[in-house]
XYZ file of C-alpha atoms in Angstrom:
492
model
C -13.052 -14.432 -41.418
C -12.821 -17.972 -43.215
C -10.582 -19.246 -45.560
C -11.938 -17.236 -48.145
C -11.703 -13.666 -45.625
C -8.960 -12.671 -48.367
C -11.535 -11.716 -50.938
C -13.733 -9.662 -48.286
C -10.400 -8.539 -46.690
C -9.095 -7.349 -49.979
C -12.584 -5.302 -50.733
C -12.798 -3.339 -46.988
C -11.506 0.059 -47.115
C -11.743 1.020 -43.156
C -8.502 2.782 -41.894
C -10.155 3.292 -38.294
C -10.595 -0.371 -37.801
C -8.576 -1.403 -34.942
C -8.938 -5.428 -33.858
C -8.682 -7.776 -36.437
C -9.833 -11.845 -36.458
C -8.561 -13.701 -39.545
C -8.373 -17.639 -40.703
C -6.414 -17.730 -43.958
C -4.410 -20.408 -46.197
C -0.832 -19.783 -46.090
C -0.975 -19.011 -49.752
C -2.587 -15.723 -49.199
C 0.265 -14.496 -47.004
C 1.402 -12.360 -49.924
C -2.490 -10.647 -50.472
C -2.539 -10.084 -46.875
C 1.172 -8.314 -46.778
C -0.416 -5.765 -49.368
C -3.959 -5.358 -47.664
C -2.712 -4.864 -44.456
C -1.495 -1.436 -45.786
C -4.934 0.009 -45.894
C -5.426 -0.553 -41.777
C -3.482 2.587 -40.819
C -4.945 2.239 -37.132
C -4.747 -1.753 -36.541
C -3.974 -2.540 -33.034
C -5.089 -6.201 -32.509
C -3.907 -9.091 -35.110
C -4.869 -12.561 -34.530
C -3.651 -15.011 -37.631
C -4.779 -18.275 -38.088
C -2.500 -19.598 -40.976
C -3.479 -22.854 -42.235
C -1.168 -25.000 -44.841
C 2.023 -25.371 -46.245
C 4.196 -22.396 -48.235
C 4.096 -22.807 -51.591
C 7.133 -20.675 -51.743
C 9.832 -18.049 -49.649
C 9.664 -14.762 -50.484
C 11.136 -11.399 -47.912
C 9.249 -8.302 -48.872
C 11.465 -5.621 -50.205
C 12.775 -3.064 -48.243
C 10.483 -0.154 -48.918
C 7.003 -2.752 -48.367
C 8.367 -3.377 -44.667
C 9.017 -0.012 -44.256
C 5.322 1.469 -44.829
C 3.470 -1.174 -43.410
C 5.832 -1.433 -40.099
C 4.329 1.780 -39.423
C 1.412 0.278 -38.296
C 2.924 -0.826 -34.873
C 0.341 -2.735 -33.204
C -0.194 -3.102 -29.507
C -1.069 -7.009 -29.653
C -0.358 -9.720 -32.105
C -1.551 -13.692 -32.229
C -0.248 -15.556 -34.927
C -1.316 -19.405 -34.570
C 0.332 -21.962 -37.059
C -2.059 -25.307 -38.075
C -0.775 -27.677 -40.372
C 2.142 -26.009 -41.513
C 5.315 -27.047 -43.263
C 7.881 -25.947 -45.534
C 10.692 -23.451 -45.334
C 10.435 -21.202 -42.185
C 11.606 -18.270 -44.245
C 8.048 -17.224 -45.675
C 6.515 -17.344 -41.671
C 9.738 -15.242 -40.867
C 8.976 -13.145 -43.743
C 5.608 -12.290 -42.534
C 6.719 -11.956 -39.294
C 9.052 -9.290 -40.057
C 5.896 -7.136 -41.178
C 5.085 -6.558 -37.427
C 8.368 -6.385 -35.868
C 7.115 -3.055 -33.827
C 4.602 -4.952 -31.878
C 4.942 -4.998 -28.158
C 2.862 -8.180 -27.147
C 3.846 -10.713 -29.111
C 1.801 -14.871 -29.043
C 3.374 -17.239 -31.665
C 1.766 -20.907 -31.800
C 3.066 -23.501 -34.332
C 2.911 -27.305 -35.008
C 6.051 -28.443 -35.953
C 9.626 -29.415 -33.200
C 12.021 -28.364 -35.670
C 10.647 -24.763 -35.922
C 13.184 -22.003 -35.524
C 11.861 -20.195 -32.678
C 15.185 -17.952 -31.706
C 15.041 -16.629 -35.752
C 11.587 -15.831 -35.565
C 11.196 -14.012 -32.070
C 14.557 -11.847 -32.642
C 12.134 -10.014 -35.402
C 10.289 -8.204 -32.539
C 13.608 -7.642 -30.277
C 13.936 -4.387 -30.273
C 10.932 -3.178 -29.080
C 8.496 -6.539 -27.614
C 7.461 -6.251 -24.173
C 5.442 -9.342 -24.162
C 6.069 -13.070 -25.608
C 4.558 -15.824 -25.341
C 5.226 -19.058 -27.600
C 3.511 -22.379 -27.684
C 3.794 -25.330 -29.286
C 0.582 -27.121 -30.468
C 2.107 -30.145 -29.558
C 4.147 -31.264 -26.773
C 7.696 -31.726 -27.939
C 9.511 -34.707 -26.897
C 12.604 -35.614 -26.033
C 13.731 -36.985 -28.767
C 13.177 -33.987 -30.855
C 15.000 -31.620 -28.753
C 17.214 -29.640 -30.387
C 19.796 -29.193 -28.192
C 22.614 -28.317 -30.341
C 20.735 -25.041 -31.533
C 21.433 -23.843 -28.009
C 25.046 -23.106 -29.059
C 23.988 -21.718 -32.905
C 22.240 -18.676 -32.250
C 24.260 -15.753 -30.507
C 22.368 -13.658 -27.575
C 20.163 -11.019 -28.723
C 19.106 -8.089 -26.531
C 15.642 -7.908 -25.609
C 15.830 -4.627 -23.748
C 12.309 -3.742 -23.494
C 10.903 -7.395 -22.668
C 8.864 -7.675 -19.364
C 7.193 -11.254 -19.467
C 8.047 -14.242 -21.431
C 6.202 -17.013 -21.387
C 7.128 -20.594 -23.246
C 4.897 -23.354 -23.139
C 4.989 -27.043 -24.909
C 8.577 -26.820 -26.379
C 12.010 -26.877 -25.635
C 13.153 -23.910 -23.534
C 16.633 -24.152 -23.937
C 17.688 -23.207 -27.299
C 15.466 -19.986 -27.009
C 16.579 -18.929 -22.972
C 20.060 -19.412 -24.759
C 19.611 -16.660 -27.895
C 17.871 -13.716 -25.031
C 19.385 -11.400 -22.826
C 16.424 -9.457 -21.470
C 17.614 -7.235 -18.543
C 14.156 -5.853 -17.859
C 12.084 -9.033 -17.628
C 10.325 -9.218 -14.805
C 7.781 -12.042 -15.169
C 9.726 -15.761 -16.500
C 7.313 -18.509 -17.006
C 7.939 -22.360 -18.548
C 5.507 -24.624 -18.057
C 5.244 -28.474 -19.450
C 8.842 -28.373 -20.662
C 10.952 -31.345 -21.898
C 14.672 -30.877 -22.530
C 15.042 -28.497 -19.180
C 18.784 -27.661 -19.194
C 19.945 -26.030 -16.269
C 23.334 -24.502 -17.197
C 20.686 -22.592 -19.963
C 18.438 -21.499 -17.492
C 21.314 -20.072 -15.163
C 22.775 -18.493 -17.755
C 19.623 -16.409 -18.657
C 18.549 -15.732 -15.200
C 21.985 -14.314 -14.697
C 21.033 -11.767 -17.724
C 17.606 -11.134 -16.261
C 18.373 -9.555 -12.595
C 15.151 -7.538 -12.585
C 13.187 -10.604 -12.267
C 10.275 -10.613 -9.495
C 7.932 -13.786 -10.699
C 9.125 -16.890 -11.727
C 7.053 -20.013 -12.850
C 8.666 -23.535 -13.316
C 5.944 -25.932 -14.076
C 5.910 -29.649 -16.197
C 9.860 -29.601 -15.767
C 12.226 -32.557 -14.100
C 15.393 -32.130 -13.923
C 18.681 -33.720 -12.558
C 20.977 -31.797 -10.504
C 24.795 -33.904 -11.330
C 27.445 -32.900 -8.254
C 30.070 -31.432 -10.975
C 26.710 -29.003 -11.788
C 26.110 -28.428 -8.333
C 30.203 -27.195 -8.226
C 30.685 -25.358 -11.342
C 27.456 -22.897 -10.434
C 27.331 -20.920 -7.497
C 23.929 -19.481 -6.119
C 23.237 -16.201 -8.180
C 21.801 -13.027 -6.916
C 18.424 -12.418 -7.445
C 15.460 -9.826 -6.679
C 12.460 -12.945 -7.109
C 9.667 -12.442 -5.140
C 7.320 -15.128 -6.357
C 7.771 -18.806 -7.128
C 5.632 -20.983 -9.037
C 6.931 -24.921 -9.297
C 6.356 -28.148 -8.464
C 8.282 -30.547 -6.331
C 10.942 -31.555 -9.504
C 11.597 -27.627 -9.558
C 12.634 -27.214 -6.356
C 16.373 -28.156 -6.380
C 17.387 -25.406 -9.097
C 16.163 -23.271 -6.679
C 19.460 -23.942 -4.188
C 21.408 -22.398 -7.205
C 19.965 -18.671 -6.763
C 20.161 -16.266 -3.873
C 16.280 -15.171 -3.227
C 16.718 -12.675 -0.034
C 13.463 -10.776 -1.629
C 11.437 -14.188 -2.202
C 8.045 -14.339 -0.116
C 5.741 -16.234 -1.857
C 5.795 -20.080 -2.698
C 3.421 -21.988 -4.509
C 4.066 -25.446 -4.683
C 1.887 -27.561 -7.569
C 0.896 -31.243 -7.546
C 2.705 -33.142 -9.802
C 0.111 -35.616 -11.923
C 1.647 -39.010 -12.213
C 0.928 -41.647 -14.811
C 0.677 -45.529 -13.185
C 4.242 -46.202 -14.236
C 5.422 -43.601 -11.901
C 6.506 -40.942 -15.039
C 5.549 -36.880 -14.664
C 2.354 -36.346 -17.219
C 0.639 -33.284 -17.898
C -3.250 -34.873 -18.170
C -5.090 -33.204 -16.078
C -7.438 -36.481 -15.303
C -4.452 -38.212 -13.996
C -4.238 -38.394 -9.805
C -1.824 -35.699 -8.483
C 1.038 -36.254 -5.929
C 2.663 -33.444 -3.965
C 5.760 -33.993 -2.228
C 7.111 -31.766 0.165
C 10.263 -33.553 1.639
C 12.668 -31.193 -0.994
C 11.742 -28.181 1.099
C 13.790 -29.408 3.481
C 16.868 -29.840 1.089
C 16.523 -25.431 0.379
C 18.953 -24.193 1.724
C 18.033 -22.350 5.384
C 17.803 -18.553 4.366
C 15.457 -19.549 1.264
C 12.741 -20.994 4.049
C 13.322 -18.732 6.601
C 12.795 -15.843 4.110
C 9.425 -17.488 3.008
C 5.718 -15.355 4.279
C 3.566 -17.600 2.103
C 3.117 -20.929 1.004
C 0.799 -22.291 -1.341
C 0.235 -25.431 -1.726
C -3.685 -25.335 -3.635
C -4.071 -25.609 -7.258
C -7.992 -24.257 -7.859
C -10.125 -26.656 -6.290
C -7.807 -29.486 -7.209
C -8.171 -32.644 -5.263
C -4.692 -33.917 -4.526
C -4.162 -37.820 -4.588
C -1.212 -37.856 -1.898
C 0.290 -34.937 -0.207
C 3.834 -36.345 1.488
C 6.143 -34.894 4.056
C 3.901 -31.666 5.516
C 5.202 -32.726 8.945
C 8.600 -32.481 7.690
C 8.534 -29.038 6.744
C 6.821 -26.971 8.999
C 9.710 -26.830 11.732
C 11.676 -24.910 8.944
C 9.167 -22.640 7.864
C 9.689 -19.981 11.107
C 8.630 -16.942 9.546
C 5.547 -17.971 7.226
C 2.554 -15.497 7.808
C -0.012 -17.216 4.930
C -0.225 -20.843 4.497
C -3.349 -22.494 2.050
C -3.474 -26.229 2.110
C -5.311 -28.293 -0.736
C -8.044 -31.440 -0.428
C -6.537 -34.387 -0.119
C -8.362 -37.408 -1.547
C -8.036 -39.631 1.339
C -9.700 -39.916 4.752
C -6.507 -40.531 6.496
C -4.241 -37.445 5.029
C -6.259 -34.562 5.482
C -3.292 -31.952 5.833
C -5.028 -29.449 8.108
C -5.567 -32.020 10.716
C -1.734 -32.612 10.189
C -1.204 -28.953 10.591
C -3.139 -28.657 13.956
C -1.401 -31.779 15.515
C 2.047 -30.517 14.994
C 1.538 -27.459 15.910
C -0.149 -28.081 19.089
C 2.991 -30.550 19.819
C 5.134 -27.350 19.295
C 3.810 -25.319 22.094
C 2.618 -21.650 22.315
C 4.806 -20.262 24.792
C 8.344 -18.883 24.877
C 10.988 -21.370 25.008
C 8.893 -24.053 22.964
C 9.381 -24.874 19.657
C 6.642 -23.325 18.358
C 5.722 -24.468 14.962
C 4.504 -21.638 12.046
C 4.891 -19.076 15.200
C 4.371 -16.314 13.132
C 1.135 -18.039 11.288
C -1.507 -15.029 10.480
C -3.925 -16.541 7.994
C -4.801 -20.135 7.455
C -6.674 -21.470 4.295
C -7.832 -25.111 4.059
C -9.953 -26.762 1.282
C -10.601 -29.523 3.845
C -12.941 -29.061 7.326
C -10.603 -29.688 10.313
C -11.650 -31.826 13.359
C -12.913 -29.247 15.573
C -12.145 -29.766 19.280
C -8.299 -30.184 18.455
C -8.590 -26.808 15.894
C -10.704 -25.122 18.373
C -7.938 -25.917 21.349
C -5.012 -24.587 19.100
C -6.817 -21.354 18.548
C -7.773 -20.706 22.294
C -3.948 -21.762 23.337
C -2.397 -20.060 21.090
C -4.379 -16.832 20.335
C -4.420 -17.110 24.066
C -0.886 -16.816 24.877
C -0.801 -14.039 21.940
C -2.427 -11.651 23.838
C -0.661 -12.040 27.192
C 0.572 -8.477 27.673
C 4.032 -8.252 28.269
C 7.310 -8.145 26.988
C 7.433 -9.767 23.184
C 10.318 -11.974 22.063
C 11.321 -12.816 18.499
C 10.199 -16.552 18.698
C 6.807 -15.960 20.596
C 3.456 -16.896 18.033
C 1.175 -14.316 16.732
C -2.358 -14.843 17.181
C -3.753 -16.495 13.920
C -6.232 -14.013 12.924
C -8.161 -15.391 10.031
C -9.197 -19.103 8.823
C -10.566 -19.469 5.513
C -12.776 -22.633 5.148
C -14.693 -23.988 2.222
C -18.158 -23.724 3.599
C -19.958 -22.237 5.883
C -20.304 -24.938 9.392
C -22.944 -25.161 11.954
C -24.222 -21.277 13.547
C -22.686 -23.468 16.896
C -19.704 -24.392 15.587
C -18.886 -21.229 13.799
C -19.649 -19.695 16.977
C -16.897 -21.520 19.031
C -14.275 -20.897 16.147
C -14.900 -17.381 16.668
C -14.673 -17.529 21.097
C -11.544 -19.477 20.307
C -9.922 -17.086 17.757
C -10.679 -14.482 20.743
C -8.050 -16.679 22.975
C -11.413 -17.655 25.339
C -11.794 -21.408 25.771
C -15.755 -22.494 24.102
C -18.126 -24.191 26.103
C -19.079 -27.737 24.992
C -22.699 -26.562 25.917
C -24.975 -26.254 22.864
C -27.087 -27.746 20.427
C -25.312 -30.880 18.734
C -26.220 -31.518 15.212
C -25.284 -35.189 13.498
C -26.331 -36.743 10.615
C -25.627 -39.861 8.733
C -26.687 -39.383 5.937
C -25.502 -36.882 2.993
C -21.942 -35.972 1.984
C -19.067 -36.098 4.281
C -18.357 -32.477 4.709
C -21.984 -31.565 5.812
C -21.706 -34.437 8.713
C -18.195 -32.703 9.061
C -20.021 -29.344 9.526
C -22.918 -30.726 11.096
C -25.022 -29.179 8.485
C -28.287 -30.267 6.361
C -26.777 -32.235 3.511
C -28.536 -30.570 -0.481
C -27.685 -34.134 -1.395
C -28.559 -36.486 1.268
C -28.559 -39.520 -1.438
C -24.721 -38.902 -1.794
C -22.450 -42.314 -2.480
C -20.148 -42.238 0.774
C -16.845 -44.536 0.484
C -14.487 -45.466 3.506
C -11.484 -43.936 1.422
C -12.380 -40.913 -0.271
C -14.654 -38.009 1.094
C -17.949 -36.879 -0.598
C -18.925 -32.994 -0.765
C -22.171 -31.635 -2.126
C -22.953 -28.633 -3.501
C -23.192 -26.155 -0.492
C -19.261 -26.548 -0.166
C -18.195 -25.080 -3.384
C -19.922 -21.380 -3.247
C -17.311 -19.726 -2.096
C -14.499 -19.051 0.364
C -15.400 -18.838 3.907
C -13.086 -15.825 5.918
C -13.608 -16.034 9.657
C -12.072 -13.843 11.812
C -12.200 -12.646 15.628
C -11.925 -9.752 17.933
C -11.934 -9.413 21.443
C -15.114 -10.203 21.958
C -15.675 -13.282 19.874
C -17.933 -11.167 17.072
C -18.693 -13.052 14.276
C -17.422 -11.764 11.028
C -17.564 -14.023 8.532
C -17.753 -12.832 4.549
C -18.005 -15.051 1.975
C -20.906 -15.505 -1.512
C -22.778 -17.577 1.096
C -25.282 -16.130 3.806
C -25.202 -17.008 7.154
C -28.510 -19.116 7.413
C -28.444 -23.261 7.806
């Protein structure tokens, strides 16, 4: 509906219907409180409100009564161009305070947030709240953390807060139930708040910590020792990593680690046309049982092209018991991270008594083609030494049993991957297929480039079209079989 759906609203008579659409001007709030009385069955709201309030009113007590009996399983009320007192949008708020997945989306900084979500308290499960536009700092409204007292959430599973300050609202929940906690592109990140509500919120499994920087004072680091947690998941980028070193995650498995996008004065954006930097020298700052508790670590965003990937070398020594490891496209010739990967952990040895690196490495995804003679001399070593029968120790490697490429290479090369994976050592012997002209990953897999015009630069890689169909899974047995599924087909 329009901005004239009132009228048509106010002449439909159909209890059954169930999802709802409307666009309206804030001053038909009031027709819309009374309509709404007529959809006995209404499961699905989504409000566009549009305009100022000409005006505050709460509906009497008997009004919120009958229509509150229309608890609905999903509501999306958006906020455009809105100003005014905040006691009419509370006041149609209140109509829906049964409704267990809750969106709110509004304009303005100053909007009280804590007032309006403790409508749906008692019985939300999810929330989700975004501001239109990103809030700066200077708008922060940090002494409204200490003006609201904590309200119990008890049914709340997922929250979600996006655009705005986080502080003020993590400091007016408890939510013992939550188990999903996600805050992405947030200014005003105060720790002590976030501590405070994770300590409420022990039931916790996935956490997300995106678009934040903070900094981590010594007489912080002092007054808050690590709490217990039960995460399993982490989503962050490199300036969330040190608030991690304040929370004991024995259950955590899974790390996904996010470029940062950097403006050319250095300061954290959130355009997503701005080159990417991921830094992975604060791993090595967690503290010991958080890495050594890690399975999986991902470090791919989509198909995201990262600008600069730093300190990969750094980190692997630490990471002793990481099964699944995905590494991203680097933009640069001379930083593609899986040819990092493969040096260092040849350098580490296969057998017992070296220092293996990623011993316990299973599956191995790359968005970049690896050079293949030092790739295809890991896998033989290793997979190799994997299979030796015999008495196992702790610290001997696992045979790495599937790599995940981006394309499909060469029916040769594919071929030697798989001999390799096997632990056999492939013959040089074959066909060799080179090309010089096309994009750089098709002379990579020695393939017929779909674009052999391609524009090829000395820093930056070119890719055509054949490398984005799909994931490539490539796996081995005993007898080198090729298995290899992916949306492509085997043919050159």
């Amino acid at each position: 509906m329009g901005n004239s759906g009132m009228d048509v609203l106010s002449s439909i008579s159909c209890p059954s219907i169930e999802v709802l659409q409307a666009i309206i001007l804030s001053k038909d709030c009031s027709t819309l409180q009374s309509n709404l009385q007529t959809f006995s069955n209404l499961k699905d709201l989504e409000l566009t409100i549009i305009g100022s309030y000409p005006g505050s009113r709460i509906p009497d007590t008997p009004t919120v009564s009958k229509i509150s009996r229309i608890t609905l399983s999903r509501l999306v009320v958006t906020f455009k161009a809105a100003s005014g007192p905040n006691l009419t949008t509370l006041s149609l708020l209140t109509l829906f305070c049964s409704t267990r997945n809750v969106k709110l989306s509004h304009e303005q900084e100053n909007f009280d947030w804590p007032s309006a979500i403790s409508i749906f308290a008692e019985t939300v499960e999810e929330l989700a709240l975004e501001q239109q536009i990103l809030a700066t700092k200077s708008h922060v409204r940090v002494k409204s953390e200490l003006s609201h007292s904590r309200l119990s959430y008890p049914r709340l599973k997922s929250l979600k807060i996006d655009r705005l300050a986080c502080s003020p609202i993590l400091s007016s929940i408890v939510a013992p139930a939550l188990r999903k906690l996600s805050l992405t592109a947030i200014n005003g990140f105060t720790p002590s708040a976030f501590l405070a509500f994770i300590q409420g919120s022990p039931d916790i499994r996935i956490l997300r910590l995106t678009g934040i920087y903070m900094a981590i004072t010594p007489p912080f680091s002092t007054t808050f020792p690590p709490l217990p947690t039960a995460i399993e998941e982490i989503d962050t980028t490199h300036h969330g990593l040190p608030i991690l070193n304040f929370l004991t995650l024995k259950s955590l498995h899974t790390l996904r680690l996010l470029g940062v996008f950097q403006s050319k004065s250095g300061k954290q954006v959130h355009a997503y046309s701005e080159p990417s930097e991921l830094h992975l020298s604060p791993i090595c700052k967690l503290d010991l049982t958080i890495l050594r508790a890690l399975t999986t670590l991902d470090l791919c965003v989509g198909n995201l092209v990262l600008q600069l990937v730093i300190g990969l070398a750094e980190a692997l020594p630490l990471l002793i018991r990481l099964e699944v490891l995905s590494l991203p496209r680097t933009h640069h010739n001379t930083n593609i991270l899986v040819d990092i990967l493969v040096e260092n952990m040849r350098q580490g040895g296969t057998w017992a008594g070296d220092k293996a690196v990623l011993p316990r490495l299973k599956r191995l995804h790359t968005k970049d083609y690896p050079e293949w003679e030092s790739l295809l001399m890991l896998l033989a070593e290793r997979n190799r030494t994997a299979h030796i029968k015999g008495e196992k120790k702790g610290n001997e490697t696992v045979p790495l049993e599937e790599l995940n490429l981006p394309g499909l290479p060469n029916s040769f090369i594919l071929e030697r991957v798989q001999l390799a994976m096997a632990g056999k050592f492939p013959s040089r012997n074959g066909p060799q297929i080179t090309t010089t002209v096309g994009c750089d990953d098709c002379k990579l897999t020695r393939s017929v480039c779909e674009d052999p015009n391609v524009e090829r630069t000395f820093e930056a890689r070119s890719s055509c079209g054949r490398h984005t169909l799909g994931t490539v899974h490539i796996t081995a047995n005993s007898s080198g079989y090729i298995s290899t599924s992916s949306h492509q087909t085997m043919s050159d």
